[in-house]
Amino acid sequence: MEKSSTAQKYQWGVGHDLDNSRYLRPPMIPFSPPRIDDRTVKAVEEVLRSGWITTGPRTKEFERRLAAYIGVDRVLALNSWTNACELVLRWYGIGPGDEVILPAYTYCATANIVMHVGAKPVLVDVLDDFTIDPEAVRKAMTNRTKCIIPVDVGGLPARVNDLMRIAEEATVLFTPKVNLRVAGSNPQMRLGRALVLSDAAHSFGATIAGQPTGRQADITGYSFHAVKNLTTAEGGALAFNLPAPFNADELYAWFNTMSLHGQSKDALAKTQPGAWRYDVEFPGYKCNMTDLQAAIGLVELERYDAETLPRRAAICARYDAAFRDDDRFVLPTMQADDRQGCHHLYMLRVAHATEAQRDAIITAIAKRSVSVNVHFIPLPMLSYYKGLGYRIEDHPNTYAQYSREISLPVYFDLSDEQVDQVVAAVKAAVSEVLGA
Ligand SMILES: *Cc1c(COP(=O)(O)O)cnc(C)c1O
């Protein structure tokens, strides 16, 4: 394959000779490199030189801007979606004997946090758009159901409003437990129903009925991992949207404290002269975001609507135009009813491929110097969950989607010529493997 001009152009940092670029040779179109340029580097450098590198003014500013973007009172930035959402399950007092409903089609993190707290993941099937089937959730609700975690796969929001209704209608089933860790207020008693915790790891900036994700579920978790639409290298955030009498400031305070060992004062507060004394009421966790990460996030957020989202949408539109009239392919759903996705992934499906053929197509694409991916290997197909007795046969639509799925590169720096190269590689690979 010829060395492409775009691959030559590609650098991890413009004007910064970071050694990582050698990993990209021979010239491959990478799957999802972060957008790192002089602005990002400068923002991080400023933090490094400021003398304050852990949680501090940048993190607090990032949280305020995220809350304003989403339209909620409070957002807490943490070190990952995983730790942020595990903390939510712990706050809600979820543990042994409890059930959490989630789709079989998701990243392992969604189920792993349920295992961490000792509860049982109850897996249900997905719809053709890859999101959780609300009717399957309704049927799976029991008196042990404490939480529902829909996943906004590929950036398309799940039907979160329907799930909120299902949780509200199932209050008669709900059997609250006391959580002594949350002083003065028992969240299960107060809410009186299953908590809806949205996995919006893919869907920052997506909307339902014109409202950003984060405004529908009780609590929404975002990921700012390096491959996500908006990155802080590693990072995550929680948007609080619980109904009264829950109070966003109180929630923020509890989660913030529990992200710092349950310590009553954070590092910044302790720098005030003489303010050294603190207390610990509960043994907390350690999952705060650093100002180095927040500095990256602030740059990302500032150009998110004006640059990131439009470019991602344009790339997906170019893929759509190239695959639409070719009946060997099934296009991903980027928008449906009142849900507008944020173009996180381009989840193409090969119409009549078996799983083995799909795998062979990916190998044939890689030979043509294009990196693609599969989102996701369903939970029942991972050794651990299989070992617990989960069966992929119980989730036929999850398997039908997964077995034909190939995620194509989508990222800000991907040029139109590279998109065309990806299209050509995919079509040639399908012809090679399926002979059509
Ligand atoms: C990336 C991802 C997560 C985990 O996010 P981290 O910030 O890496 O913990 C959770 N759910 C889904 C669907 C993801 O893709």
Short mmCIF file of C-alpha atoms and ligand atoms in Angstrom, two decimals:
data_model
loop_
_atom_site.label_atom_id
_atom_site.label_comp_id
_atom_site.label_asym_id
_atom_site.label_seq_id
_atom_site.Cartn_x
_atom_site.Cartn_y
_atom_site.Cartn_z
CA MET A 1 0.00 0.00 0.00
CA GLU A 2 1.27 3.47 -0.83
CA LYS A 3 2.28 5.68 2.01
CA SER A 4 -0.58 8.16 2.22
CA SER A 5 0.03 11.87 2.45
CA THR A 6 -2.48 12.16 5.26
CA ALA A 7 -0.71 9.51 7.30
CA GLN A 8 2.56 11.39 6.81
CA LYS A 9 0.84 14.55 7.93
CA TYR A 10 -0.49 12.89 11.02
CA GLN A 11 1.38 13.76 14.23
CA TRP A 12 0.40 13.38 17.85
CA GLY A 13 1.12 17.04 18.45
CA VAL A 14 1.60 19.72 15.86
CA GLY A 15 5.08 21.13 16.32
CA HIS A 16 5.86 18.67 19.08
CA ASP A 17 8.17 15.87 18.19
CA LEU A 18 6.64 13.32 20.53
CA ASP A 19 8.10 9.91 19.95
CA ASN A 20 4.68 8.26 19.80
CA SER A 21 4.38 8.98 16.08
CA ARG A 22 6.65 6.04 15.32
CA TYR A 23 3.96 3.65 16.53
CA LEU A 24 1.87 4.74 13.58
CA ARG A 25 4.31 3.41 10.98
CA PRO A 26 3.73 1.74 8.60
CA PRO A 27 1.17 4.40 7.71
CA MET A 28 -2.14 3.28 9.09
CA ILE A 29 -5.23 5.38 9.40
CA PRO A 30 -5.62 5.18 13.18
CA PHE A 31 -8.98 4.46 14.75
CA SER A 32 -9.49 7.30 17.19
CA PRO A 33 -6.50 9.48 18.11
CA PRO A 34 -7.22 12.42 20.42
CA ARG A 35 -7.06 15.96 19.05
CA ILE A 36 -3.93 17.34 20.68
CA ASP A 37 -2.57 20.61 19.35
CA ASP A 38 -0.66 23.65 20.59
CA ARG A 39 -3.66 24.93 22.51
CA THR A 40 -3.96 21.69 24.47
CA VAL A 41 -0.24 21.54 25.14
CA LYS A 42 -0.19 25.16 26.28
CA ALA A 43 -3.15 24.69 28.62
CA VAL A 44 -1.46 21.72 30.30
CA GLU A 45 1.85 23.56 30.47
CA GLU A 46 0.16 26.47 32.25
CA VAL A 47 -1.15 24.11 34.91
CA LEU A 48 2.25 22.49 35.31
CA ARG A 49 3.84 25.89 35.85
CA SER A 50 1.06 27.18 38.11
CA GLY A 51 2.18 25.18 41.12
CA TRP A 52 -1.22 23.44 41.48
CA ILE A 53 -1.53 20.19 39.52
CA THR A 54 -4.16 18.13 41.36
CA THR A 55 -7.87 18.96 41.88
CA GLY A 56 -8.15 22.74 42.03
CA PRO A 57 -9.36 25.79 40.13
CA ARG A 58 -9.30 24.17 36.66
CA THR A 59 -11.35 21.19 37.79
CA LYS A 60 -13.91 23.45 39.45
CA GLU A 61 -14.09 25.63 36.32
CA PHE A 62 -14.49 22.53 34.14
CA GLU A 63 -17.35 21.35 36.37
CA ARG A 64 -19.13 24.72 36.13
CA ARG A 65 -18.81 24.77 32.35
CA LEU A 66 -20.02 21.18 32.03
CA ALA A 67 -23.06 21.98 34.21
CA ALA A 68 -23.84 25.05 32.08
CA TYR A 69 -23.48 23.03 28.87
CA ILE A 70 -25.76 20.24 30.09
CA GLY A 71 -28.17 22.54 31.89
CA VAL A 72 -28.05 20.99 35.37
CA ASP A 73 -27.19 22.64 38.70
CA ARG A 74 -24.18 20.52 39.49
CA VAL A 75 -21.62 18.33 37.76
CA LEU A 76 -18.78 16.56 39.56
CA ALA A 77 -15.65 15.70 37.56
CA LEU A 78 -13.86 12.50 38.57
CA ASN A 79 -11.10 10.28 37.24
CA SER A 80 -13.23 7.93 35.10
CA TRP A 81 -16.77 6.93 34.22
CA THR A 82 -16.10 3.65 36.01
CA ASN A 83 -15.21 5.09 39.40
CA ALA A 84 -17.82 7.83 39.12
CA CYS A 85 -20.64 5.38 38.44
CA GLU A 86 -19.46 2.82 40.97
CA LEU A 87 -19.70 5.61 43.53
CA VAL A 88 -23.32 6.17 42.43
CA LEU A 89 -24.18 2.52 43.10
CA ARG A 90 -22.54 2.79 46.53
CA TRP A 91 -24.36 6.04 47.28
CA TYR A 92 -27.65 4.35 46.46
CA GLY A 93 -26.74 1.56 48.86
CA ILE A 94 -26.74 -1.15 46.16
CA GLY A 95 -25.12 -4.41 47.22
CA PRO A 96 -25.59 -8.16 47.66
CA GLY A 97 -29.17 -9.30 46.93
CA ASP A 98 -29.85 -6.35 44.62
CA GLU A 99 -30.27 -6.39 40.85
CA VAL A 100 -29.17 -3.84 38.28
CA ILE A 101 -30.66 -4.00 34.77
CA LEU A 102 -28.34 -3.19 31.86
CA PRO A 103 -27.97 -4.14 28.19
CA ALA A 104 -26.02 -7.26 27.16
CA TYR A 105 -24.53 -5.01 24.49
CA THR A 106 -22.16 -2.63 26.28
CA TYR A 107 -18.59 -2.15 27.41
CA CYS A 108 -17.60 -4.33 30.38
CA ALA A 109 -17.37 -1.30 32.70
CA THR A 110 -21.17 -1.06 32.88
CA ALA A 111 -21.42 -4.54 34.38
CA ASN A 112 -18.10 -4.59 36.25
CA ILE A 113 -19.21 -1.82 38.62
CA VAL A 114 -22.26 -3.89 39.52
CA MET A 115 -19.96 -6.83 40.35
CA HIS A 116 -17.72 -4.51 42.42
CA VAL A 117 -20.58 -3.66 44.78
CA GLY A 118 -21.71 -7.29 45.03
CA ALA A 119 -25.02 -6.91 43.19
CA LYS A 120 -26.30 -8.90 40.22
CA PRO A 121 -26.23 -7.57 36.65
CA VAL A 122 -29.51 -8.48 34.92
CA LEU A 123 -28.80 -8.38 31.20
CA VAL A 124 -31.46 -7.56 28.61
CA ASP A 125 -31.44 -7.39 24.83
CA VAL A 126 -31.09 -4.31 22.62
CA LEU A 127 -33.05 -2.81 19.73
CA ASP A 128 -31.73 -2.53 16.17
CA ASP A 129 -30.26 0.89 17.01
CA PHE A 130 -28.01 -0.82 19.63
CA THR A 131 -29.77 0.75 22.65
CA ILE A 132 -31.52 -1.12 25.47
CA ASP A 133 -35.05 -2.37 24.75
CA PRO A 134 -37.39 -0.61 27.22
CA GLU A 135 -39.98 -3.42 27.00
CA ALA A 136 -37.30 -5.96 27.94
CA VAL A 137 -36.43 -3.75 30.92
CA ARG A 138 -40.07 -3.61 32.00
CA LYS A 139 -40.24 -7.41 31.99
CA ALA A 140 -36.97 -7.74 33.92
CA MET A 141 -38.07 -5.50 36.83
CA THR A 142 -38.41 -7.35 40.18
CA ASN A 143 -38.59 -6.36 43.85
CA ARG A 144 -34.79 -6.61 43.85
CA THR A 145 -34.27 -4.09 41.02
CA LYS A 146 -32.43 -1.09 42.44
CA CYS A 147 -31.06 0.49 39.32
CA ILE A 148 -31.41 0.60 35.51
CA ILE A 149 -28.36 1.55 33.45
CA PRO A 150 -29.20 2.39 29.82
CA VAL A 151 -26.20 2.89 27.52
CA ASP A 152 -26.02 5.52 24.77
CA VAL A 153 -24.15 3.25 22.37
CA GLY A 154 -22.17 5.09 19.71
CA GLY A 155 -23.52 8.42 20.92
CA LEU A 156 -27.21 7.73 20.18
CA PRO A 157 -29.15 8.23 23.42
CA ALA A 158 -31.09 5.25 24.74
CA ARG A 159 -34.82 5.77 25.31
CA VAL A 160 -34.14 7.24 28.73
CA ASN A 161 -37.50 9.01 29.09
CA ASP A 162 -39.29 5.67 28.55
CA LEU A 163 -37.07 4.06 31.17
CA MET A 164 -37.81 6.82 33.68
CA ARG A 165 -41.51 6.10 33.15
CA ILE A 166 -40.94 2.37 33.60
CA ALA A 167 -39.02 2.97 36.85
CA GLU A 168 -41.80 5.26 38.12
CA GLU A 169 -44.52 2.77 37.23
CA ALA A 170 -42.73 -0.04 39.09
CA THR A 171 -42.66 1.70 42.49
CA VAL A 172 -44.97 -0.95 43.98
CA LEU A 173 -42.23 -3.52 43.46
CA PHE A 174 -39.56 -1.38 45.05
CA THR A 175 -38.26 -2.48 48.45
CA PRO A 176 -35.92 0.20 49.87
CA LYS A 177 -32.91 -0.54 52.03
CA VAL A 178 -31.25 1.82 54.47
CA ASN A 179 -27.85 3.22 53.55
CA LEU A 180 -26.17 4.51 56.69
CA ARG A 181 -23.34 6.06 54.74
CA VAL A 182 -25.53 8.88 53.54
CA ALA A 183 -25.98 10.93 56.68
CA GLY A 184 -29.50 12.15 57.45
CA SER A 185 -31.08 10.98 54.22
CA ASN A 186 -31.71 7.55 52.93
CA PRO A 187 -31.66 7.81 49.13
CA GLN A 188 -33.70 4.64 48.46
CA MET A 189 -36.44 5.73 50.87
CA ARG A 190 -36.48 9.21 49.41
CA LEU A 191 -36.62 8.20 45.75
CA GLY A 192 -38.87 5.19 46.33
CA ARG A 193 -38.07 3.51 43.02
CA ALA A 194 -35.22 2.11 40.95
CA LEU A 195 -32.56 4.70 40.17
CA VAL A 196 -31.97 5.42 36.49
CA LEU A 197 -28.23 5.89 35.98
CA SER A 198 -27.45 6.74 32.37
CA ASP A 199 -24.22 5.44 30.83
CA ALA A 200 -23.48 8.47 28.65
CA ALA A 201 -19.82 7.53 28.16
CA HIS A 202 -20.40 8.03 24.41
CA SER A 203 -23.02 10.72 24.38
CA PHE A 204 -21.77 14.01 25.71
CA GLY A 205 -23.50 16.59 23.51
CA ALA A 206 -26.22 14.25 22.24
CA THR A 207 -29.82 15.32 22.87
CA ILE A 208 -33.29 13.97 23.56
CA ALA A 209 -36.11 16.32 22.52
CA GLY A 210 -33.50 19.03 22.14
CA GLN A 211 -32.17 18.62 25.68
CA PRO A 212 -28.61 17.39 26.28
CA THR A 213 -28.07 13.96 27.80
CA GLY A 214 -27.80 14.51 31.53
CA ARG A 215 -31.27 16.11 31.74
CA GLN A 216 -33.37 12.94 31.58
CA ALA A 217 -31.95 10.29 33.93
CA ASP A 218 -31.58 10.68 37.71
CA ILE A 219 -27.80 10.67 37.39
CA THR A 220 -25.78 10.59 34.17
CA GLY A 221 -22.18 9.39 33.91
CA TYR A 222 -19.81 10.64 31.20
CA SER A 223 -16.40 9.33 30.19
CA PHE A 224 -13.55 11.53 29.04
CA HIS A 225 -11.25 8.63 28.21
CA ALA A 226 -8.78 9.27 25.38
CA VAL A 227 -11.02 7.74 22.67
CA LYS A 228 -14.22 9.55 23.63
CA ASN A 229 -15.72 12.58 21.86
CA LEU A 230 -14.45 14.92 24.55
CA THR A 231 -11.32 13.82 26.36
CA THR A 232 -9.25 14.64 29.41
CA ALA A 233 -6.87 11.67 28.72
CA GLU A 234 -8.68 9.78 31.49
CA GLY A 235 -11.67 11.21 33.26
CA GLY A 236 -15.37 11.14 33.89
CA ALA A 237 -18.19 13.20 35.33
CA LEU A 238 -21.56 12.88 37.00
CA ALA A 239 -24.51 15.14 36.20
CA PHE A 240 -27.08 15.23 39.02
CA ASN A 241 -30.71 15.52 37.99
CA LEU A 242 -32.59 13.90 40.87
CA PRO A 243 -36.07 15.22 41.70
CA ALA A 244 -36.83 17.18 44.89
CA PRO A 245 -36.26 16.75 47.80
CA PHE A 246 -32.81 15.79 46.55
CA ASN A 247 -30.52 18.77 46.47
CA ALA A 248 -27.75 19.07 43.90
CA ASP A 249 -25.39 20.90 46.28
CA GLU A 250 -25.77 18.19 48.92
CA LEU A 251 -25.24 15.46 46.34
CA TYR A 252 -22.19 17.22 45.00
CA ALA A 253 -20.77 17.57 48.53
CA TRP A 254 -21.33 13.88 49.34
CA PHE A 255 -19.79 12.58 46.11
CA ASN A 256 -16.92 15.05 46.27
CA THR A 257 -16.07 14.00 49.83
CA MET A 258 -16.34 10.31 48.98
CA SER A 259 -14.02 10.79 46.00
CA LEU A 260 -11.38 11.98 48.47
CA HIS A 261 -11.35 9.30 51.17
CA GLY A 262 -14.40 10.74 52.92
CA GLN A 263 -12.21 13.55 54.13
CA SER A 264 -14.18 16.61 55.22
CA LYS A 265 -11.76 19.03 53.49
CA ASP A 266 -10.05 18.74 50.13
CA ALA A 267 -6.39 19.57 49.47
CA LEU A 268 -7.18 23.07 48.25
CA ALA A 269 -9.28 23.95 51.30
CA LYS A 270 -6.48 22.71 53.54
CA THR A 271 -4.03 25.17 51.99
CA GLN A 272 -5.86 28.01 53.73
CA PRO A 273 -3.59 29.17 56.57
CA GLY A 274 -4.37 27.35 59.79
CA ALA A 275 -7.06 25.18 58.20
CA TRP A 276 -5.30 21.88 58.68
CA ARG A 277 -7.84 19.93 60.69
CA TYR A 278 -10.23 17.50 58.96
CA ASP A 279 -12.40 14.53 59.80
CA VAL A 280 -13.43 11.26 58.15
CA GLU A 281 -16.94 9.92 58.77
CA PHE A 282 -16.88 7.10 56.22
CA PRO A 283 -14.00 5.38 54.44
CA GLY A 284 -14.23 6.97 51.00
CA TYR A 285 -12.55 6.26 47.68
CA LYS A 286 -9.87 8.10 45.71
CA CYS A 287 -11.09 9.08 42.28
CA ASN A 288 -10.77 12.84 41.91
CA MET A 289 -9.87 14.59 38.66
CA THR A 290 -6.61 16.55 38.43
CA ASP A 291 -6.24 20.09 37.08
CA LEU A 292 -3.95 18.70 34.37
CA GLN A 293 -6.88 16.66 33.04
CA ALA A 294 -9.38 19.50 33.51
CA ALA A 295 -7.13 21.84 31.51
CA ILE A 296 -7.40 19.48 28.52
CA GLY A 297 -11.15 19.21 29.06
CA LEU A 298 -11.62 22.99 29.13
CA VAL A 299 -9.92 23.32 25.73
CA GLU A 300 -11.99 20.43 24.37
CA LEU A 301 -15.24 21.85 25.71
CA GLU A 302 -14.64 25.31 24.32
CA ARG A 303 -14.45 24.01 20.75
CA TYR A 304 -16.84 21.11 21.13
CA ASP A 305 -19.99 22.57 19.53
CA ALA A 306 -18.26 24.78 16.98
CA GLU A 307 -15.61 22.33 15.76
CA THR A 308 -15.73 18.79 17.17
CA LEU A 309 -19.39 17.94 16.65
CA PRO A 310 -19.75 19.44 13.14
CA ARG A 311 -16.61 17.68 11.92
CA ARG A 312 -17.74 14.35 13.35
CA ALA A 313 -21.18 14.82 11.77
CA ALA A 314 -19.60 15.63 8.40
CA ILE A 315 -17.44 12.48 8.52
CA CYS A 316 -20.46 10.32 9.33
CA ALA A 317 -22.48 11.97 6.54
CA ARG A 318 -19.66 11.17 4.10
CA TYR A 319 -19.72 7.52 5.21
CA ASP A 320 -23.52 7.47 4.88
CA ALA A 321 -23.33 8.81 1.33
CA ALA A 322 -20.75 6.18 0.39
CA PHE A 323 -22.57 3.17 1.89
CA ARG A 324 -26.22 4.17 1.49
CA ASP A 325 -26.77 2.78 -1.99
CA ASP A 326 -24.76 -0.38 -1.44
CA ASP A 327 -27.09 -3.07 -0.10
CA ARG A 328 -24.20 -5.04 1.35
CA PHE A 329 -24.28 -2.57 4.25
CA VAL A 330 -26.63 -1.49 7.02
CA LEU A 331 -26.08 2.11 8.13
CA PRO A 332 -25.92 3.11 11.78
CA THR A 333 -28.78 5.07 13.34
CA MET A 334 -27.51 8.54 14.09
CA GLN A 335 -30.89 10.06 14.87
CA ALA A 336 -34.24 8.48 15.71
CA ASP A 337 -37.57 9.88 16.94
CA ASP A 338 -36.60 12.68 19.34
CA ARG A 339 -33.07 11.38 19.94
CA GLN A 340 -30.11 13.05 18.23
CA GLY A 341 -26.74 11.30 18.53
CA CYS A 342 -23.35 13.01 18.81
CA HIS A 343 -21.54 10.91 16.17
CA HIS A 344 -19.24 9.14 18.59
CA LEU A 345 -18.95 5.94 16.54
CA TYR A 346 -19.78 5.01 12.99
CA MET A 347 -21.15 1.51 13.64
CA LEU A 348 -21.47 0.03 10.17
CA ARG A 349 -22.96 -3.43 9.75
CA VAL A 350 -22.24 -5.84 6.91
CA ALA A 351 -25.72 -7.05 5.94
CA HIS A 352 -25.19 -10.77 5.49
CA ALA A 353 -21.87 -11.48 7.19
CA THR A 354 -21.43 -14.17 9.82
CA GLU A 355 -19.22 -13.39 12.79
CA ALA A 356 -16.30 -15.29 11.19
CA GLN A 357 -16.77 -13.40 7.92
CA ARG A 358 -16.88 -10.09 9.78
CA ASP A 359 -13.61 -10.98 11.49
CA ALA A 360 -12.05 -11.86 8.12
CA ILE A 361 -13.28 -8.56 6.69
CA ILE A 362 -11.54 -6.70 9.52
CA THR A 363 -8.29 -8.53 8.75
CA ALA A 364 -8.70 -7.61 5.08
CA ILE A 365 -9.33 -3.97 6.04
CA ALA A 366 -6.21 -3.92 8.25
CA LYS A 367 -4.18 -5.19 5.29
CA ARG A 368 -5.27 -2.01 3.54
CA SER A 369 -3.80 0.12 6.35
CA VAL A 370 -7.03 1.11 8.03
CA SER A 371 -7.72 0.57 11.74
CA VAL A 372 -11.27 -0.38 12.60
CA ASN A 373 -12.87 -1.79 15.73
CA VAL A 374 -15.84 -3.73 17.04
CA HIS A 375 -18.19 -2.19 19.60
CA PHE A 376 -18.74 -4.28 21.65
CA ILE A 377 -18.09 -7.91 22.40
CA PRO A 378 -21.37 -8.61 24.25
CA LEU A 379 -20.99 -9.26 27.96
CA PRO A 380 -22.16 -12.93 27.77
CA MET A 381 -19.30 -13.61 25.33
CA LEU A 382 -16.60 -12.47 27.78
CA SER A 383 -15.06 -15.34 29.80
CA TYR A 384 -15.95 -13.93 33.18
CA TYR A 385 -19.63 -13.31 32.47
CA LYS A 386 -19.94 -16.51 30.47
CA GLY A 387 -18.50 -18.30 33.50
CA LEU A 388 -21.25 -16.81 35.67
CA GLY A 389 -23.80 -18.48 33.40
CA TYR A 390 -24.86 -15.62 31.12
CA ARG A 391 -25.70 -16.93 27.64
CA ILE A 392 -25.52 -14.99 24.40
CA GLU A 393 -28.42 -17.13 23.11
CA ASP A 394 -30.66 -15.25 25.55
CA HIS A 395 -29.92 -12.00 23.67
CA PRO A 396 -30.43 -12.78 19.99
CA ASN A 397 -30.56 -9.20 18.75
CA THR A 398 -27.40 -8.31 20.65
CA TYR A 399 -25.64 -11.14 18.82
CA ALA A 400 -27.22 -10.27 15.46
CA GLN A 401 -25.92 -6.71 15.70
CA TYR A 402 -22.51 -7.54 17.17
CA SER A 403 -21.67 -10.29 14.70
CA ARG A 404 -22.00 -7.96 11.69
CA GLU A 405 -20.64 -4.77 13.25
CA ILE A 406 -17.50 -2.85 12.25
CA SER A 407 -16.78 0.60 13.73
CA LEU A 408 -15.00 2.93 11.30
CA PRO A 409 -12.61 5.75 12.24
CA VAL A 410 -14.26 9.03 13.31
CA TYR A 411 -12.14 11.84 14.74
CA PHE A 412 -11.56 15.53 14.25
CA ASP A 413 -8.30 15.23 12.29
CA LEU A 414 -9.62 12.60 9.86
CA SER A 415 -9.66 14.21 6.40
CA ASP A 416 -12.22 13.66 3.65
CA GLU A 417 -9.54 11.87 1.61
CA GLN A 418 -8.93 9.52 4.52
CA VAL A 419 -12.66 8.87 4.83
CA ASP A 420 -12.67 7.92 1.14
CA GLN A 421 -9.67 5.65 1.74
CA VAL A 422 -11.54 3.94 4.58
CA VAL A 423 -14.60 3.47 2.37
CA ALA A 424 -12.48 1.99 -0.42
CA ALA A 425 -10.72 -0.37 2.01
CA VAL A 426 -14.02 -1.54 3.54
CA LYS A 427 -15.68 -2.16 0.15
CA ALA A 428 -12.65 -3.99 -1.21
CA ALA A 429 -12.38 -6.10 1.94
CA VAL A 430 -16.06 -7.08 1.77
CA SER A 431 -15.68 -8.03 -1.90
CA GLU A 432 -12.59 -10.07 -1.08
CA VAL A 433 -14.26 -12.00 1.75
CA LEU A 434 -17.86 -12.29 0.56
CA GLY A 435 -17.00 -12.37 -3.14
CA ALA A 436 -19.75 -9.92 -3.94
C1 LIG B 1 -15.53 4.01 27.82
C2 LIG B 1 -16.79 3.44 28.37
C3 LIG B 1 -16.98 3.32 29.75
C4 LIG B 1 -15.88 3.51 30.75
O1 LIG B 1 -15.36 4.78 30.80
P1 LIG B 1 -14.02 5.05 31.64
O2 LIG B 1 -13.97 6.54 31.74
O3 LIG B 1 -12.90 4.49 30.84
O4 LIG B 1 -14.16 4.41 32.96
C5 LIG B 1 -18.23 2.92 30.21
N1 LIG B 1 -19.22 2.62 29.36
C6 LIG B 1 -19.06 2.68 28.02
C7 LIG B 1 -20.20 2.33 27.13
C8 LIG B 1 -17.82 3.07 27.49
O5 LIG B 1 -17.63 3.05 26.17
#
